[in-house]
């Protein structure tokens, strides 16, 4: 496995970092002020997107872009370091049309959409003209196990009728969100992994009600993490994505690269937190010493560097495996990074906040916002506990092939 950055990737890293420094970082204050004033989308977003697109920094996440589709098709391992750079500023990935959940939705549509669905929804998403949401999580069941989903999708002539309640649906409050990919059950009597299907639900369909935009740790996201009721929502059967009963398989196909994207952005946020911590530790004195000269803070810096680099290497390994052997073969590694990286993200941000003192939990630094999102990621795409259980199951299964092989390493006393 070669994790070195090729000249092509090094060039893209420099261009993305330069774009961030020149065009995005100077807008952070304006972004915060406009969002606080209720202006969303912010006034300059479309201009930044147009500039990024004109510079060829567009749709960098999709390996199998077809001829004529806008963007630069990169492998997962090529895209990973670019996502890390974008992760330094929470809203930056939208500028490059590389933002969740649109990336995962575009991947799904790219793989499974009909020609008509591609024309109506995928192409506008690839062009950055609309936004989208993925409606899976429900408040009344443990949605980390998709077989628990209770939203019903019932056939009625040439239509599907949808009834159910979803929540924490990212992007649903964005004014440009035009389409939901909704997961529900078309056949509750089928085998547990073949009950679910996905359908495309236009945002303005009668019966779609956004109940509220739920804050995360009292942090307000203008694009929304919404609770939505679907009440007798009627869409044509042609809005089915894939086949009836394929919803679970589609969900699994969506999650592999998406988790890599989340994790690399998290590493970017942790890297920024470490840089801020190191700078603060060289500026502030307590008890006659700079903070970095205090044993505790120097240990925080060292541990943070070790943890970030370990996490990055594991994510790059996972990206390499998805590119070379596929997401199915990389499922253990995908679970490993999802369980590991958000914890590293929050741990490094927490140390940085502590180093800044009270300033670290104020809006004067990005640390509190980054910590909040890192904490939320311990639920997104499945909670830590589910991934840890999956990893343990796979380890136990693998051990069955060589069970008893460790006996030779034991030296019990000889008994008569």
PDB file of N, CA, C and O in Angstrom, residues 283-339:
ATOM      1  N   UNK A 283       2.212  31.484  23.210  1.00  0.00           N
ATOM      2  CA  UNK A 283       1.870  32.885  23.432  1.00  0.00           C
ATOM      3  C   UNK A 283       1.505  33.182  24.882  1.00  0.00           C
ATOM      4  O   UNK A 283       1.657  34.316  25.341  1.00  0.00           O
ATOM      5  N   UNK A 284       1.016  32.181  25.583  1.00  0.00           N
ATOM      6  CA  UNK A 284       0.430  32.417  26.907  1.00  0.00           C
ATOM      7  C   UNK A 284       1.334  31.840  27.990  1.00  0.00           C
ATOM      8  O   UNK A 284       1.847  30.715  27.854  1.00  0.00           O
ATOM      9  N   UNK A 285       1.481  32.594  29.075  1.00  0.00           N
ATOM     10  CA  UNK A 285       2.303  32.142  30.197  1.00  0.00           C
ATOM     11  C   UNK A 285       1.459  31.935  31.443  1.00  0.00           C
ATOM     12  O   UNK A 285       0.499  32.669  31.694  1.00  0.00           O
ATOM     13  N   UNK A 286       1.831  30.917  32.202  1.00  0.00           N
ATOM     14  CA  UNK A 286       1.268  30.717  33.547  1.00  0.00           C
ATOM     15  C   UNK A 286       2.401  30.274  34.464  1.00  0.00           C
ATOM     16  O   UNK A 286       3.264  29.482  34.056  1.00  0.00           O
ATOM     17  N   UNK A 287       2.393  30.827  35.661  1.00  0.00           N
ATOM     18  CA  UNK A 287       3.404  30.462  36.665  1.00  0.00           C
ATOM     19  C   UNK A 287       4.821  30.578  36.128  1.00  0.00           C
ATOM     20  O   UNK A 287       5.684  29.728  36.333  1.00  0.00           O
ATOM     21  N   UNK A 288       5.044  31.646  35.357  1.00  0.00           N
ATOM     22  CA  UNK A 288       6.390  31.966  34.896  1.00  0.00           C
ATOM     23  C   UNK A 288       6.882  31.164  33.705  1.00  0.00           C
ATOM     24  O   UNK A 288       8.047  31.298  33.316  1.00  0.00           O
ATOM     25  N   UNK A 289       6.035  30.339  33.110  1.00  0.00           N
ATOM     26  CA  UNK A 289       6.444  29.544  31.950  1.00  0.00           C
ATOM     27  C   UNK A 289       5.392  29.654  30.850  1.00  0.00           C
ATOM     28  O   UNK A 289       4.212  29.844  31.127  1.00  0.00           O
ATOM     29  N   UNK A 290       5.870  29.518  29.597  1.00  0.00           N
ATOM     30  CA  UNK A 290       4.913  29.372  28.526  1.00  0.00           C
ATOM     31  C   UNK A 290       4.175  28.047  28.693  1.00  0.00           C
ATOM     32  O   UNK A 290       4.711  27.075  29.239  1.00  0.00           O
ATOM     33  N   UNK A 291       2.957  27.991  28.183  1.00  0.00           N
ATOM     34  CA  UNK A 291       2.145  26.791  28.374  1.00  0.00           C
ATOM     35  C   UNK A 291       2.819  25.542  27.817  1.00  0.00           C
ATOM     36  O   UNK A 291       2.713  24.460  28.397  1.00  0.00           O
ATOM     37  N   UNK A 292       3.517  25.668  26.678  1.00  0.00           N
ATOM     38  CA  UNK A 292       4.147  24.485  26.104  1.00  0.00           C
ATOM     39  C   UNK A 292       5.273  23.955  26.978  1.00  0.00           C
ATOM     40  O   UNK A 292       5.719  22.809  26.792  1.00  0.00           O
ATOM     41  N   UNK A 293       5.749  24.801  27.930  1.00  0.00           N
ATOM     42  CA  UNK A 293       6.789  24.343  28.850  1.00  0.00           C
ATOM     43  C   UNK A 293       6.208  23.636  30.068  1.00  0.00           C
ATOM     44  O   UNK A 293       6.963  23.071  30.866  1.00  0.00           O
ATOM     45  N   UNK A 294       4.899  23.690  30.195  1.00  0.00           N
ATOM     46  CA  UNK A 294       4.240  22.941  31.257  1.00  0.00           C
ATOM     47  C   UNK A 294       4.062  21.493  30.785  1.00  0.00           C
ATOM     48  O   UNK A 294       3.679  21.238  29.653  1.00  0.00           O
ATOM     49  N   UNK A 295       4.348  20.563  31.667  1.00  0.00           N
ATOM     50  CA  UNK A 295       4.348  19.153  31.279  1.00  0.00           C
ATOM     51  C   UNK A 295       3.034  18.682  30.696  1.00  0.00           C
ATOM     52  O   UNK A 295       3.007  17.939  29.707  1.00  0.00           O
ATOM     53  N   UNK A 296       1.924  19.115  31.289  1.00  0.00           N
ATOM     54  CA  UNK A 296       0.624  18.642  30.820  1.00  0.00           C
ATOM     55  C   UNK A 296       0.349  19.079  29.393  1.00  0.00           C
ATOM     56  O   UNK A 296      -0.076  18.282  28.547  1.00  0.00           O
ATOM     57  N   UNK A 297       0.601  20.349  29.106  1.00  0.00           N
ATOM     58  CA  UNK A 297       0.307  20.866  27.776  1.00  0.00           C
ATOM     59  C   UNK A 297       1.241  20.246  26.731  1.00  0.00           C
ATOM     60  O   UNK A 297       0.808  19.911  25.618  1.00  0.00           O
ATOM     61  N   UNK A 298       2.487  20.085  27.055  1.00  0.00           N
ATOM     62  CA  UNK A 298       3.401  19.459  26.094  1.00  0.00           C
ATOM     63  C   UNK A 298       2.973  18.022  25.807  1.00  0.00           C
ATOM     64  O   UNK A 298       3.079  17.542  24.665  1.00  0.00           O
ATOM     65  N   UNK A 299       2.445  17.338  26.822  1.00  0.00           N
ATOM     66  CA  UNK A 299       1.935  15.985  26.587  1.00  0.00           C
ATOM     67  C   UNK A 299       0.699  16.020  25.685  1.00  0.00           C
ATOM     68  O   UNK A 299       0.534  15.166  24.808  1.00  0.00           O
ATOM     69  N   UNK A 300      -0.179  17.004  25.885  1.00  0.00           N
ATOM     70  CA  UNK A 300      -1.350  17.143  25.006  1.00  0.00           C
ATOM     71  C   UNK A 300      -0.932  17.301  23.556  1.00  0.00           C
ATOM     72  O   UNK A 300      -1.526  16.701  22.659  1.00  0.00           O
ATOM     73  N   UNK A 301       0.079  18.144  23.332  1.00  0.00           N
ATOM     74  CA  UNK A 301       0.553  18.381  21.975  1.00  0.00           C
ATOM     75  C   UNK A 301       1.090  17.081  21.359  1.00  0.00           C
ATOM     76  O   UNK A 301       0.751  16.723  20.237  1.00  0.00           O
ATOM     77  N   UNK A 302       1.904  16.368  22.120  1.00  0.00           N
ATOM     78  CA  UNK A 302       2.507  15.132  21.613  1.00  0.00           C
ATOM     79  C   UNK A 302       1.441  14.071  21.338  1.00  0.00           C
ATOM     80  O   UNK A 302       1.451  13.417  20.285  1.00  0.00           O
ATOM     81  N   UNK A 303       0.542  13.878  22.276  1.00  0.00           N
ATOM     82  CA  UNK A 303      -0.501  12.862  22.096  1.00  0.00           C
ATOM     83  C   UNK A 303      -1.399  13.208  20.910  1.00  0.00           C
ATOM     84  O   UNK A 303      -1.816  12.322  20.152  1.00  0.00           O
ATOM     85  N   UNK A 304      -1.690  14.485  20.737  1.00  0.00           N
ATOM     86  CA  UNK A 304      -2.535  14.898  19.628  1.00  0.00           C
ATOM     87  C   UNK A 304      -1.875  14.584  18.289  1.00  0.00           C
ATOM     88  O   UNK A 304      -2.526  14.093  17.358  1.00  0.00           O
ATOM     89  N   UNK A 305      -0.568  14.878  18.192  1.00  0.00           N
ATOM     90  CA  UNK A 305       0.142  14.572  16.947  1.00  0.00           C
ATOM     91  C   UNK A 305       0.126  13.065  16.672  1.00  0.00           C
ATOM     92  O   UNK A 305      -0.135  12.621  15.546  1.00  0.00           O
ATOM     93  N   UNK A 306       0.381  12.253  17.683  1.00  0.00           N
ATOM     94  CA  UNK A 306       0.382  10.801  17.502  1.00  0.00           C
ATOM     95  C   UNK A 306      -0.993  10.316  17.048  1.00  0.00           C
ATOM     96  O   UNK A 306      -1.126   9.539  16.094  1.00  0.00           O
ATOM     97  N   UNK A 307      -2.035  10.773  17.729  1.00  0.00           N
ATOM     98  CA  UNK A 307      -3.388  10.294  17.432  1.00  0.00           C
ATOM     99  C   UNK A 307      -3.850  10.718  16.034  1.00  0.00           C
ATOM    100  O   UNK A 307      -4.471   9.931  15.309  1.00  0.00           O
ATOM    101  N   UNK A 308      -3.561  11.964  15.657  1.00  0.00           N
ATOM    102  CA  UNK A 308      -3.970  12.431  14.326  1.00  0.00           C
ATOM    103  C   UNK A 308      -3.275  11.630  13.237  1.00  0.00           C
ATOM    104  O   UNK A 308      -3.910  11.183  12.264  1.00  0.00           O
ATOM    105  N   UNK A 309      -1.963  11.422  13.380  1.00  0.00           N
ATOM    106  CA  UNK A 309      -1.230  10.698  12.345  1.00  0.00           C
ATOM    107  C   UNK A 309      -1.666   9.236  12.271  1.00  0.00           C
ATOM    108  O   UNK A 309      -1.764   8.655  11.176  1.00  0.00           O
ATOM    109  N   UNK A 310      -1.938   8.623  13.413  1.00  0.00           N
ATOM    110  CA  UNK A 310      -2.450   7.252  13.402  1.00  0.00           C
ATOM    111  C   UNK A 310      -3.792   7.190  12.668  1.00  0.00           C
ATOM    112  O   UNK A 310      -4.025   6.303  11.830  1.00  0.00           O
ATOM    113  N   UNK A 311      -4.671   8.133  13.004  1.00  0.00           N
ATOM    114  CA  UNK A 311      -6.003   8.146  12.395  1.00  0.00           C
ATOM    115  C   UNK A 311      -5.904   8.366  10.893  1.00  0.00           C
ATOM    116  O   UNK A 311      -6.590   7.707  10.101  1.00  0.00           O
ATOM    117  N   UNK A 312      -5.054   9.287  10.487  1.00  0.00           N
ATOM    118  CA  UNK A 312      -4.908   9.570   9.046  1.00  0.00           C
ATOM    119  C   UNK A 312      -4.442   8.322   8.296  1.00  0.00           C
ATOM    120  O   UNK A 312      -4.958   7.992   7.210  1.00  0.00           O
ATOM    121  N   UNK A 313      -3.466   7.621   8.846  1.00  0.00           N
ATOM    122  CA  UNK A 313      -2.948   6.428   8.173  1.00  0.00           C
ATOM    123  C   UNK A 313      -4.019   5.349   8.051  1.00  0.00           C
ATOM    124  O   UNK A 313      -4.116   4.666   7.024  1.00  0.00           O
ATOM    125  N   UNK A 314      -4.844   5.188   9.085  1.00  0.00           N
ATOM    126  CA  UNK A 314      -5.900   4.188   9.008  1.00  0.00           C
ATOM    127  C   UNK A 314      -6.947   4.586   7.972  1.00  0.00           C
ATOM    128  O   UNK A 314      -7.464   3.733   7.236  1.00  0.00           O
ATOM    129  N   UNK A 315      -7.255   5.869   7.869  1.00  0.00           N
ATOM    130  CA  UNK A 315      -8.215   6.317   6.863  1.00  0.00           C
ATOM    131  C   UNK A 315      -7.641   6.128   5.458  1.00  0.00           C
ATOM    132  O   UNK A 315      -8.353   5.684   4.536  1.00  0.00           O
ATOM    133  N   UNK A 316      -6.374   6.432   5.278  1.00  0.00           N
ATOM    134  CA  UNK A 316      -5.763   6.231   3.960  1.00  0.00           C
ATOM    135  C   UNK A 316      -5.735   4.749   3.588  1.00  0.00           C
ATOM    136  O   UNK A 316      -5.965   4.381   2.429  1.00  0.00           O
ATOM    137  N   UNK A 317      -5.481   3.884   4.567  1.00  0.00           N
ATOM    138  CA  UNK A 317      -5.540   2.450   4.302  1.00  0.00           C
ATOM    139  C   UNK A 317      -6.947   2.052   3.840  1.00  0.00           C
ATOM    140  O   UNK A 317      -7.116   1.283   2.888  1.00  0.00           O
ATOM    141  N   UNK A 318      -7.951   2.578   4.524  1.00  0.00           N
ATOM    142  CA  UNK A 318      -9.333   2.264   4.175  1.00  0.00           C
ATOM    143  C   UNK A 318      -9.669   2.765   2.773  1.00  0.00           C
ATOM    144  O   UNK A 318     -10.316   2.057   1.984  1.00  0.00           O
ATOM    145  N   UNK A 319      -9.229   3.982   2.466  1.00  0.00           N
ATOM    146  CA  UNK A 319      -9.457   4.534   1.127  1.00  0.00           C
ATOM    147  C   UNK A 319      -8.788   3.662   0.071  1.00  0.00           C
ATOM    148  O   UNK A 319      -9.367   3.371  -0.988  1.00  0.00           O
ATOM    149  N   UNK A 320      -7.554   3.236   0.341  1.00  0.00           N
ATOM    150  CA  UNK A 320      -6.827   2.364  -0.593  1.00  0.00           C
ATOM    151  C   UNK A 320      -7.596   1.068  -0.808  1.00  0.00           C
ATOM    152  O   UNK A 320      -7.724   0.578  -1.946  1.00  0.00           O
ATOM    153  N   UNK A 321      -8.142   0.505   0.279  1.00  0.00           N
ATOM    154  CA  UNK A 321      -8.865  -0.766   0.154  1.00  0.00           C
ATOM    155  C   UNK A 321     -10.152  -0.605  -0.654  1.00  0.00           C
ATOM    156  O   UNK A 321     -10.471  -1.448  -1.493  1.00  0.00           O
ATOM    157  N   UNK A 322     -10.893   0.475  -0.415  1.00  0.00           N
ATOM    158  CA  UNK A 322     -12.114   0.694  -1.199  1.00  0.00           C
ATOM    159  C   UNK A 322     -11.771   0.819  -2.676  1.00  0.00           C
ATOM    160  O   UNK A 322     -12.456   0.264  -3.546  1.00  0.00           O
ATOM    161  N   UNK A 323     -10.693   1.531  -2.979  1.00  0.00           N
ATOM    162  CA  UNK A 323     -10.293   1.700  -4.374  1.00  0.00           C
ATOM    163  C   UNK A 323      -9.864   0.388  -5.020  1.00  0.00           C
ATOM    164  O   UNK A 323     -10.103   0.161  -6.204  1.00  0.00           O
ATOM    165  N   UNK A 324      -9.216  -0.485  -4.243  1.00  0.00           N
ATOM    166  CA  UNK A 324      -8.572  -1.662  -4.829  1.00  0.00           C
ATOM    167  C   UNK A 324      -9.343  -2.962  -4.653  1.00  0.00           C
ATOM    168  O   UNK A 324      -9.238  -3.853  -5.509  1.00  0.00           O
ATOM    169  N   UNK A 325     -10.096  -3.096  -3.559  1.00  0.00           N
ATOM    170  CA  UNK A 325     -10.831  -4.352  -3.354  1.00  0.00           C
ATOM    171  C   UNK A 325     -12.311  -4.132  -3.108  1.00  0.00           C
ATOM    172  O   UNK A 325     -13.073  -5.088  -2.982  1.00  0.00           O
ATOM    173  N   UNK A 326     -12.740  -2.872  -3.002  1.00  0.00           N
ATOM    174  CA  UNK A 326     -14.154  -2.571  -2.860  1.00  0.00           C
ATOM    175  C   UNK A 326     -14.587  -2.367  -1.414  1.00  0.00           C
ATOM    176  O   UNK A 326     -13.930  -2.835  -0.479  1.00  0.00           O
ATOM    177  N   UNK A 327     -15.708  -1.655  -1.257  1.00  0.00           N
ATOM    178  CA  UNK A 327     -16.200  -1.303   0.080  1.00  0.00           C
ATOM    179  C   UNK A 327     -16.589  -2.531   0.887  1.00  0.00           C
ATOM    180  O   UNK A 327     -16.439  -2.549   2.114  1.00  0.00           O
ATOM    181  N   UNK A 328     -17.087  -3.572   0.225  1.00  0.00           N
ATOM    182  CA  UNK A 328     -17.495  -4.777   0.963  1.00  0.00           C
ATOM    183  C   UNK A 328     -16.307  -5.408   1.672  1.00  0.00           C
ATOM    184  O   UNK A 328     -16.402  -5.793   2.855  1.00  0.00           O
ATOM    185  N   UNK A 329     -15.188  -5.529   0.978  1.00  0.00           N
ATOM    186  CA  UNK A 329     -13.988  -6.119   1.577  1.00  0.00           C
ATOM    187  C   UNK A 329     -13.362  -5.182   2.612  1.00  0.00           C
ATOM    188  O   UNK A 329     -12.601  -5.636   3.477  1.00  0.00           O
ATOM    189  N   UNK A 330     -13.682  -3.901   2.536  1.00  0.00           N
ATOM    190  CA  UNK A 330     -13.105  -2.923   3.469  1.00  0.00           C
ATOM    191  C   UNK A 330     -14.056  -2.596   4.624  1.00  0.00           C
ATOM    192  O   UNK A 330     -13.831  -1.629   5.347  1.00  0.00           O
ATOM    193  N   UNK A 331     -15.109  -3.404   4.804  1.00  0.00           N
ATOM    194  CA  UNK A 331     -16.138  -3.029   5.779  1.00  0.00           C
ATOM    195  C   UNK A 331     -15.600  -2.954   7.196  1.00  0.00           C
ATOM    196  O   UNK A 331     -16.049  -2.107   7.979  1.00  0.00           O
ATOM    197  N   UNK A 332     -14.630  -3.807   7.551  1.00  0.00           N
ATOM    198  CA  UNK A 332     -14.072  -3.716   8.905  1.00  0.00           C
ATOM    199  C   UNK A 332     -13.294  -2.416   9.070  1.00  0.00           C
ATOM    200  O   UNK A 332     -13.438  -1.723  10.085  1.00  0.00           O
ATOM    201  N   UNK A 333     -12.492  -2.082   8.081  1.00  0.00           N
ATOM    202  CA  UNK A 333     -11.718  -0.842   8.152  1.00  0.00           C
ATOM    203  C   UNK A 333     -12.633   0.375   8.166  1.00  0.00           C
ATOM    204  O   UNK A 333     -12.340   1.369   8.862  1.00  0.00           O
ATOM    205  N   UNK A 334     -13.736   0.326   7.407  1.00  0.00           N
ATOM    206  CA  UNK A 334     -14.687   1.439   7.416  1.00  0.00           C
ATOM    207  C   UNK A 334     -15.269   1.628   8.807  1.00  0.00           C
ATOM    208  O   UNK A 334     -15.377   2.750   9.312  1.00  0.00           O
ATOM    209  N   UNK A 335     -15.625   0.521   9.472  1.00  0.00           N
ATOM    210  CA  UNK A 335     -16.129   0.619  10.844  1.00  0.00           C
ATOM    211  C   UNK A 335     -15.050   1.123  11.796  1.00  0.00           C
ATOM    212  O   UNK A 335     -15.328   1.889  12.723  1.00  0.00           O
ATOM    213  N   UNK A 336     -13.813   0.711  11.568  1.00  0.00           N
ATOM    214  CA  UNK A 336     -12.723   1.127  12.452  1.00  0.00           C
ATOM    215  C   UNK A 336     -12.502   2.635  12.408  1.00  0.00           C
ATOM    216  O   UNK A 336     -12.366   3.289  13.443  1.00  0.00           O
ATOM    217  N   UNK A 337     -12.476   3.203  11.187  1.00  0.00           N
ATOM    218  CA  UNK A 337     -12.237   4.647  11.127  1.00  0.00           C
ATOM    219  C   UNK A 337     -13.428   5.420  11.694  1.00  0.00           C
ATOM    220  O   UNK A 337     -13.252   6.457  12.337  1.00  0.00           O
ATOM    221  N   UNK A 338     -14.630   4.889  11.473  1.00  0.00           N
ATOM    222  CA  UNK A 338     -15.813   5.589  11.975  1.00  0.00           C
ATOM    223  C   UNK A 338     -15.855   5.589  13.498  1.00  0.00           C
ATOM    224  O   UNK A 338     -16.331   6.539  14.118  1.00  0.00           O
ATOM    225  N   UNK A 339     -15.355   4.513  14.124  1.00  0.00           N
ATOM    226  CA  UNK A 339     -15.315   4.455  15.585  1.00  0.00           C
ATOM    227  C   UNK A 339     -14.156   5.267  16.150  1.00  0.00           C
ATOM    228  O   UNK A 339     -14.245   5.811  17.252  1.00  0.00           O
TER     229      UNK A 339
END
